[in-house]
C-alpha angles and dihedrals in degrees: 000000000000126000110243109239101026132104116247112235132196108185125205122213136018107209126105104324098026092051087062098043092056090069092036096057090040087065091034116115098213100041136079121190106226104160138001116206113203129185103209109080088211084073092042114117087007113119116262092232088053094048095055088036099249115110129293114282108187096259125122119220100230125188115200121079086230084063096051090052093044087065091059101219120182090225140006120222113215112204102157111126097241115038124260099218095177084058102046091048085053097052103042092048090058079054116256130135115247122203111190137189094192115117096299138123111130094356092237088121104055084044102047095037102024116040113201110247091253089064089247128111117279087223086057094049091056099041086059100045089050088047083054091047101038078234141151134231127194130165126196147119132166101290097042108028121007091054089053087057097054086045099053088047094047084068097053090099088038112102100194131015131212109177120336114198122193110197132195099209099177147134106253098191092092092061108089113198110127093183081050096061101025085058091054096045113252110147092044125110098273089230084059097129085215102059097086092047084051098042090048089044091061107030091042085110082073081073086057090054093054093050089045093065095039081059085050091053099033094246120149111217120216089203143340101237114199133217157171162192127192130210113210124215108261089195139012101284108199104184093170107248091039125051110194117183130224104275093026130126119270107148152053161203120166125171132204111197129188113213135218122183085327094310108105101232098173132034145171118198134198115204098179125172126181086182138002092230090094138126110243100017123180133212101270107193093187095240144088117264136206133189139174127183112207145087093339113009126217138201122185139173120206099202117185117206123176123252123278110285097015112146111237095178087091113080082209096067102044093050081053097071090061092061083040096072090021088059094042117060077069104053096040097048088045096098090055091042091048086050089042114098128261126280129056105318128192129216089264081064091068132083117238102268078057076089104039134126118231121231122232106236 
């Protein structure tokens, strides 16, 4: 039975992020699990609860998109790593709102890196599949997504501004997704010529982030320039579930700038480490930075602890709090998303508790 009052909610994917969402919409007050898609047939017909290692929930992993539609879900969460376009084509179609943390926030960088296989723009896929289904579409997720936010908000008592960067300075090693740093090339010798076409292949939604706050500011960008700098392993890092080689690389920093008449007005940065035994190596403060130089000028950090009593001993946990404020800024933005109007939103389309927090009462 559903809850009145309540969004349906038909989540697709239990790996790192969606392990974590299943418990968290389980405890949401204005979600109701109604469905979990899963695309390895060893987790089909398993519960939900049983596959993520809480206990069982009463809901039934399924595999198939006519599944999914049969459930009837106001809206389908998307949290795979990499996006699943002809699903999401087929759902929203059938008229159900999809809110995805896969690798979406405008939509410039799956058009402009990844055509659709009919030739067309995936943006334009989707937008007509939402315009069949009378349905709605919204990427976003904490880097990118929720830290623009913040940024775009950090310049409301500014009067002009003269460049605003928003930084990821975080330890990357918690995050276990082996498909994720393989792609962008960690692991590989640091003088590998491939690595910058792979680490701009797969961090490209960060151009998407930088267009999203010019939109915010009414700036019109000439071009998005890309770069980077790599840290290369000083010794053999073994973290487990990850083997990284001398002279491999293990670090990062990547800037997206946008660009106005040659001055970078608007930039998003990356400064990643899977370990801090690189060459060079750079100060990671575990937080999310923004800075605007103007009149006046600001400087925020937006730093993330766990709650009181939370035990940290357990690598597991901590990697979890990075799920934690990647998956919410879905869930928690989903009731906006379901009242938006049809057609592919950004996060400028949404009204302010769009980004709230819920109490816990």
């Amino acid at each position: 039975m559903s809850t009145p009052g309540r969004v349906r909610v038909f989540q697709v994917a239990t790996g790192n992020l969606g392990t974590e969402m299943i418990g968290r919409i389980q405890r949401h007050p204005d979600l109701e699990l109604v469905g979990l898609h899963c695309y390895s047939p060893d987790k089909i017909g398993r519960d939900a609860g049983e596959i993520v290692g809480i206990d069982p929930i009463g809901v039934t992993a399924t595999g198939t998109v006519e599944q999914i539609i049969a459930a009837r879900p106001d809206v389908l969460t998307f949290h795979g790593v990499f996006p699943d376009e002809d699903l999401y084509e087929k759902v929203l179609e059938a008229g159900i709102d999809v809110v995805t943390t896969a690798d979406w926030i405008t939509g410039f960088h799956r058009d402009t890196n990844h055509p659709h296989p009919s030739g067309r723009k995936v943006s334009e896929v989707i937008a007509a599949a939402c315009e069949r289904g009378d349905s709605t579409f919204y990427g976003t997720g904490m880097n990118p997504g929720l830290s623009q936010i913040l940024g775009i908000v950090h310049t409301a008592d500014v009067a002009e501004i003269e460049n605003i960067t928003v930084t990821e300075s975080v330890d990357v090693s918690c995050h276990h997704s082996v498909d994720t740093w393989k792609a962008v090339g960690y692991g590989r010798p640091v003088d590998d010529p491939t690595i910058g076409e792979s680490l701009h292949k797969y961090t490209a939604v960060f151009a998407d982030a930088v267009y999203l706050m010019a939109d915010a500011f009414g700036l019109e960008l000439d071009e998005v320039k890309f770069g980077y700098e790599l840290g290369a392993c000083t010794e053999d890092v073994d973290l487990g579930w990850y083997f990284l080689p001398k002279g491999s690389l293990g670090a990062n920093y990547i800037k997206y700038q946008g660009m106005v008449d040659g001055v970078a007005r608007v930039e998003s940065h990356l400064e990643w480490q899977m370990t801090p035994h690189t060459d060079p190596a750079w100060n990671i403060k575990g937080c999310y930075i923004t800075q605007v130089t103007g009149d006046p000028s600001i400087y925020s950090k937006h730093m993330i602890f766990p709650r009181a009593g939370f035990d940290l001993s357990d690598p597991r946990n901590f990697a979890s709090i990075g799920m934690t404020v990647t998956g919410l800024p879905a869930l928690n933005a989903i009731t906006s998303v379901v009242a938006a109007p049809a057609g592919i939103i950004t996060s400028a389309d949404l009204p302010l508790r769009a980004f709230a927090g819920r109490f816990k009462i």
